[in-house]
Amino acid sequence: MTSQPSDAASARTDPPYTADEATMLRAFLDYHRTTLRRKTAGLTREQLAVTHPPSTLTLAGLVKHLAFVEDWWLGEVLAGVPASPPFDDESIWEISPDWEMDSAVEDDPAELFGLWERIVATGDGRIDAALDSPTGLDTVAVRGNDKTGETATLRWILLHLIEEYARHNGHADLIRESIDGATGE
């Protein structure tokens, strides 16, 4: 069985050169989300589980990790809501601190991508709600840093998500090239 991102879902729009800050940040986040879709499109479960030694990262692990990252930052931190399943089961983190990356190779690709797409859609709703508030990008997260108590703004969270995707898309590029030679940004 192959993964679910379609050619239509993988069509990518370059971020605009000029726009207001919120539009620009959303465009870059969407650009990087679509890049991940492109890097994982059309692969089988076995291909999604391939590593690029010496790293143990897999494309499946990156997809599930980025689902977790979005759920954490836009759900638990920004909105103050409990983690979404399967991330809400505290016992999984006792198995491995990298449970999401380690367990993803066992996931059915359709379910894995469904999880990621649902969390992205929910996160987009949370971003929209914050941007529609009077404070917009300056909306302060409900949950503070566990160590310092400092709280992030929506602006910081969006920049962090862009940074997460950009870094992991670089990993995805190397892994995908090792699978079938596919390259590109």
mmCIF file of C-alpha atoms in Angstrom:
data_model
loop_
_atom_site.group_PDB
_atom_site.id
_atom_site.type_symbol
_atom_site.label_atom_id
_atom_site.label_comp_id
_atom_site.label_asym_id
_atom_site.label_seq_id
_atom_site.Cartn_x
_atom_site.Cartn_y
_atom_site.Cartn_z
ATOM 1 C CA MET A 1 0.000 0.000 0.000
ATOM 2 C CA THR A 2 1.321 3.443 -0.868
ATOM 3 C CA SER A 3 1.088 6.642 1.078
ATOM 4 C CA GLN A 4 -1.827 8.954 0.537
ATOM 5 C CA PRO A 5 -0.599 12.386 -0.594
ATOM 6 C CA SER A 6 -1.835 12.894 -4.147
ATOM 7 C CA ASP A 7 -0.343 14.966 -6.921
ATOM 8 C CA ALA A 8 -3.013 17.607 -6.248
ATOM 9 C CA ALA A 9 -2.169 17.676 -2.532
ATOM 10 C CA SER A 10 1.501 17.943 -3.441
ATOM 11 C CA ALA A 11 1.044 20.996 -5.692
ATOM 12 C CA ARG A 12 3.088 23.706 -4.059
ATOM 13 C CA THR A 13 2.666 27.458 -4.212
ATOM 14 C CA ASP A 14 5.686 29.640 -3.567
ATOM 15 C CA PRO A 15 5.222 32.106 -0.713
ATOM 16 C CA PRO A 16 4.556 35.668 -1.874
ATOM 17 C CA TYR A 17 7.402 38.166 -1.988
ATOM 18 C CA THR A 18 5.205 40.854 -0.510
ATOM 19 C CA ALA A 19 2.377 40.377 1.950
ATOM 20 C CA ASP A 20 1.442 41.202 5.511
ATOM 21 C CA GLU A 21 3.304 39.272 8.173
ATOM 22 C CA ALA A 22 0.537 36.791 9.001
ATOM 23 C CA THR A 23 -0.012 35.926 5.339
ATOM 24 C CA MET A 24 3.719 35.479 4.815
ATOM 25 C CA LEU A 25 4.123 33.200 7.853
ATOM 26 C CA ARG A 26 1.115 31.074 6.858
ATOM 27 C CA ALA A 27 2.397 30.823 3.278
ATOM 28 C CA PHE A 28 5.819 29.614 4.391
ATOM 29 C CA LEU A 29 4.265 27.068 6.782
ATOM 30 C CA ASP A 30 1.976 25.784 4.017
ATOM 31 C CA TYR A 31 4.914 25.660 1.607
ATOM 32 C CA HIS A 32 6.891 23.452 3.972
ATOM 33 C CA ARG A 33 3.914 21.233 4.774
ATOM 34 C CA THR A 34 3.426 20.685 1.047
ATOM 35 C CA THR A 35 7.130 19.949 0.650
ATOM 36 C CA LEU A 36 6.748 17.109 3.172
ATOM 37 C CA ARG A 37 3.753 15.807 1.202
ATOM 38 C CA ARG A 38 5.854 15.843 -1.976
ATOM 39 C CA LYS A 39 8.777 14.064 -0.319
ATOM 40 C CA THR A 40 6.520 11.254 0.911
ATOM 41 C CA ALA A 41 4.052 10.943 -1.982
ATOM 42 C CA GLY A 42 3.610 7.588 -3.661
ATOM 43 C CA LEU A 43 5.798 5.543 -1.336
ATOM 44 C CA THR A 44 4.970 2.148 0.097
ATOM 45 C CA ARG A 45 4.966 1.304 3.773
ATOM 46 C CA GLU A 46 8.338 -0.353 3.297
ATOM 47 C CA GLN A 47 9.786 2.719 1.576
ATOM 48 C CA LEU A 48 8.454 5.001 4.317
ATOM 49 C CA ALA A 49 10.424 2.843 6.788
ATOM 50 C CA VAL A 50 13.784 3.153 4.963
ATOM 51 C CA THR A 51 16.613 4.826 6.865
ATOM 52 C CA HIS A 52 19.656 6.645 5.521
ATOM 53 C CA PRO A 53 22.496 5.312 7.706
ATOM 54 C CA PRO A 54 23.950 6.178 10.046
ATOM 55 C CA SER A 55 20.697 7.985 10.893
ATOM 56 C CA THR A 56 17.681 5.992 12.053
ATOM 57 C CA LEU A 57 15.218 8.611 10.768
ATOM 58 C CA THR A 58 12.491 7.427 8.410
ATOM 59 C CA LEU A 59 9.991 9.354 6.321
ATOM 60 C CA ALA A 60 7.195 7.724 8.323
ATOM 61 C CA GLY A 61 8.880 8.882 11.528
ATOM 62 C CA LEU A 62 9.200 12.432 10.229
ATOM 63 C CA VAL A 63 5.499 12.569 9.285
ATOM 64 C CA LYS A 64 4.401 11.341 12.719
ATOM 65 C CA HIS A 65 6.919 13.575 14.478
ATOM 66 C CA LEU A 66 5.630 16.650 12.655
ATOM 67 C CA ALA A 67 2.064 15.654 13.536
ATOM 68 C CA PHE A 68 3.170 15.561 17.173
ATOM 69 C CA VAL A 69 5.002 18.883 16.882
ATOM 70 C CA GLU A 70 1.944 20.612 15.395
ATOM 71 C CA ASP A 71 -0.341 19.066 18.012
ATOM 72 C CA TRP A 72 1.994 20.135 20.820
ATOM 73 C CA TRP A 73 2.599 23.726 19.739
ATOM 74 C CA LEU A 74 -0.815 24.645 18.326
ATOM 75 C CA GLY A 75 -2.862 22.481 20.692
ATOM 76 C CA GLU A 76 -1.263 22.025 24.078
ATOM 77 C CA VAL A 77 0.885 25.172 24.101
ATOM 78 C CA LEU A 78 -1.099 27.769 22.129
ATOM 79 C CA ALA A 79 -4.662 26.672 22.876
ATOM 80 C CA GLY A 80 -4.124 24.817 26.141
ATOM 81 C CA VAL A 81 -6.021 21.720 25.015
ATOM 82 C CA PRO A 82 -5.085 18.123 25.817
ATOM 83 C CA ALA A 83 -2.957 16.181 23.352
ATOM 84 C CA SER A 84 -4.737 14.455 20.488
ATOM 85 C CA PRO A 85 -4.715 10.672 20.193
ATOM 86 C CA PRO A 86 -2.367 8.840 20.029
ATOM 87 C CA PHE A 87 -0.156 11.441 21.707
ATOM 88 C CA ASP A 88 -2.488 11.678 24.717
ATOM 89 C CA ASP A 89 -1.433 8.256 26.063
ATOM 90 C CA GLU A 90 1.301 9.102 28.559
ATOM 91 C CA SER A 91 2.533 5.493 28.644
ATOM 92 C CA ILE A 92 3.848 5.747 25.064
ATOM 93 C CA TRP A 93 6.528 8.191 26.142
ATOM 94 C CA GLU A 94 7.768 5.649 28.705
ATOM 95 C CA ILE A 95 8.417 3.241 25.809
ATOM 96 C CA SER A 96 10.689 5.781 24.139
ATOM 97 C CA PRO A 97 11.157 9.552 24.308
ATOM 98 C CA ASP A 98 11.107 9.355 20.487
ATOM 99 C CA TRP A 99 8.022 7.133 20.416
ATOM 100 C CA GLU A 100 6.396 8.986 17.537
ATOM 101 C CA MET A 101 9.430 8.478 15.308
ATOM 102 C CA ASP A 102 10.105 4.904 16.430
ATOM 103 C CA SER A 103 6.514 3.652 16.156
ATOM 104 C CA ALA A 104 5.656 5.229 12.807
ATOM 105 C CA VAL A 105 7.192 2.437 10.733
ATOM 106 C CA GLU A 106 4.461 0.133 12.089
ATOM 107 C CA ASP A 107 1.658 2.510 11.051
ATOM 108 C CA ASP A 108 -0.504 1.990 8.008
ATOM 109 C CA PRO A 109 0.411 4.802 5.586
ATOM 110 C CA ALA A 110 -3.220 5.878 5.105
ATOM 111 C CA GLU A 111 -3.699 6.132 8.877
ATOM 112 C CA LEU A 112 -0.353 7.888 9.349
ATOM 113 C CA PHE A 113 -1.105 10.536 6.741
ATOM 114 C CA GLY A 114 -4.701 10.805 7.961
ATOM 115 C CA LEU A 115 -3.393 11.575 11.452
ATOM 116 C CA TRP A 116 -1.015 14.223 10.146
ATOM 117 C CA GLU A 117 -3.634 15.838 7.874
ATOM 118 C CA ARG A 118 -6.233 15.925 10.704
ATOM 119 C CA ILE A 119 -3.763 17.548 13.081
ATOM 120 C CA VAL A 120 -2.708 20.062 10.402
ATOM 121 C CA ALA A 121 -6.365 20.958 9.740
ATOM 122 C CA THR A 122 -7.057 21.346 13.462
ATOM 123 C CA GLY A 123 -3.916 23.430 13.840
ATOM 124 C CA ASP A 124 -4.980 25.662 10.953
ATOM 125 C CA GLY A 125 -8.263 26.284 12.770
ATOM 126 C CA ARG A 126 -6.365 27.274 15.902
ATOM 127 C CA ILE A 127 -4.114 29.596 13.902
ATOM 128 C CA ASP A 128 -7.182 31.172 12.259
ATOM 129 C CA ALA A 129 -8.858 31.694 15.635
ATOM 130 C CA ALA A 130 -5.768 33.360 17.088
ATOM 131 C CA LEU A 131 -5.302 35.563 14.009
ATOM 132 C CA ASP A 132 -8.965 36.599 14.201
ATOM 133 C CA SER A 133 -8.507 37.695 17.812
ATOM 134 C CA PRO A 134 -7.618 41.295 18.630
ATOM 135 C CA THR A 135 -4.034 40.284 19.456
ATOM 136 C CA GLY A 136 -3.424 38.340 16.207
ATOM 137 C CA LEU A 137 0.211 37.269 15.899
ATOM 138 C CA ASP A 138 0.821 38.644 19.392
ATOM 139 C CA THR A 139 -1.614 36.105 20.889
ATOM 140 C CA VAL A 140 0.153 34.627 23.886
ATOM 141 C CA ALA A 141 0.162 30.867 24.336
ATOM 142 C CA VAL A 142 -1.822 29.413 27.219
ATOM 143 C CA ARG A 143 0.990 27.103 28.311
ATOM 144 C CA GLY A 144 4.362 28.458 29.300
ATOM 145 C CA ASN A 145 7.768 26.847 29.012
ATOM 146 C CA ASP A 146 7.987 23.992 31.528
ATOM 147 C CA LYS A 147 11.394 25.192 32.777
ATOM 148 C CA THR A 148 11.134 28.989 32.658
ATOM 149 C CA GLY A 149 7.407 29.683 32.578
ATOM 150 C CA GLU A 150 7.988 32.055 29.669
ATOM 151 C CA THR A 151 5.164 32.072 27.124
ATOM 152 C CA ALA A 152 5.491 32.226 23.371
ATOM 153 C CA THR A 153 3.393 34.249 20.970
ATOM 154 C CA LEU A 154 1.636 32.851 17.908
ATOM 155 C CA ARG A 155 4.326 34.609 15.844
ATOM 156 C CA TRP A 156 7.069 32.655 17.651
ATOM 157 C CA ILE A 157 5.157 29.379 17.319
ATOM 158 C CA LEU A 158 4.647 29.853 13.567
ATOM 159 C CA LEU A 159 8.331 30.649 13.088
ATOM 160 C CA HIS A 160 9.243 27.585 15.130
ATOM 161 C CA LEU A 161 6.951 25.349 13.051
ATOM 162 C CA ILE A 162 8.503 26.695 9.847
ATOM 163 C CA GLU A 163 11.953 25.957 11.281
ATOM 164 C CA GLU A 164 10.901 22.402 12.269
ATOM 165 C CA TYR A 165 9.519 21.654 8.816
ATOM 166 C CA ALA A 166 12.495 23.204 7.011
ATOM 167 C CA ARG A 167 14.981 21.140 9.021
ATOM 168 C CA HIS A 168 13.053 17.907 8.655
ATOM 169 C CA ASN A 169 12.353 18.498 4.967
ATOM 170 C CA GLY A 170 16.126 18.511 4.496
ATOM 171 C CA HIS A 171 16.239 15.116 6.188
ATOM 172 C CA ALA A 172 13.319 13.947 4.041
ATOM 173 C CA ASP A 173 15.129 15.048 0.890
ATOM 174 C CA LEU A 174 18.146 12.878 1.702
ATOM 175 C CA ILE A 175 16.039 9.874 2.685
ATOM 176 C CA ARG A 176 13.818 10.132 -0.403
ATOM 177 C CA GLU A 177 16.833 10.394 -2.705
ATOM 178 C CA SER A 178 18.276 7.232 -1.122
ATOM 179 C CA ILE A 179 15.005 5.388 -1.814
ATOM 180 C CA ASP A 180 14.384 6.144 -5.474
ATOM 181 C CA GLY A 181 16.680 8.952 -6.581
ATOM 182 C CA ALA A 182 13.931 11.583 -6.438
ATOM 183 C CA THR A 183 15.401 14.994 -5.720
ATOM 184 C CA GLY A 184 14.203 18.548 -5.640
ATOM 185 C CA GLU A 185 13.319 21.225 -3.183
#
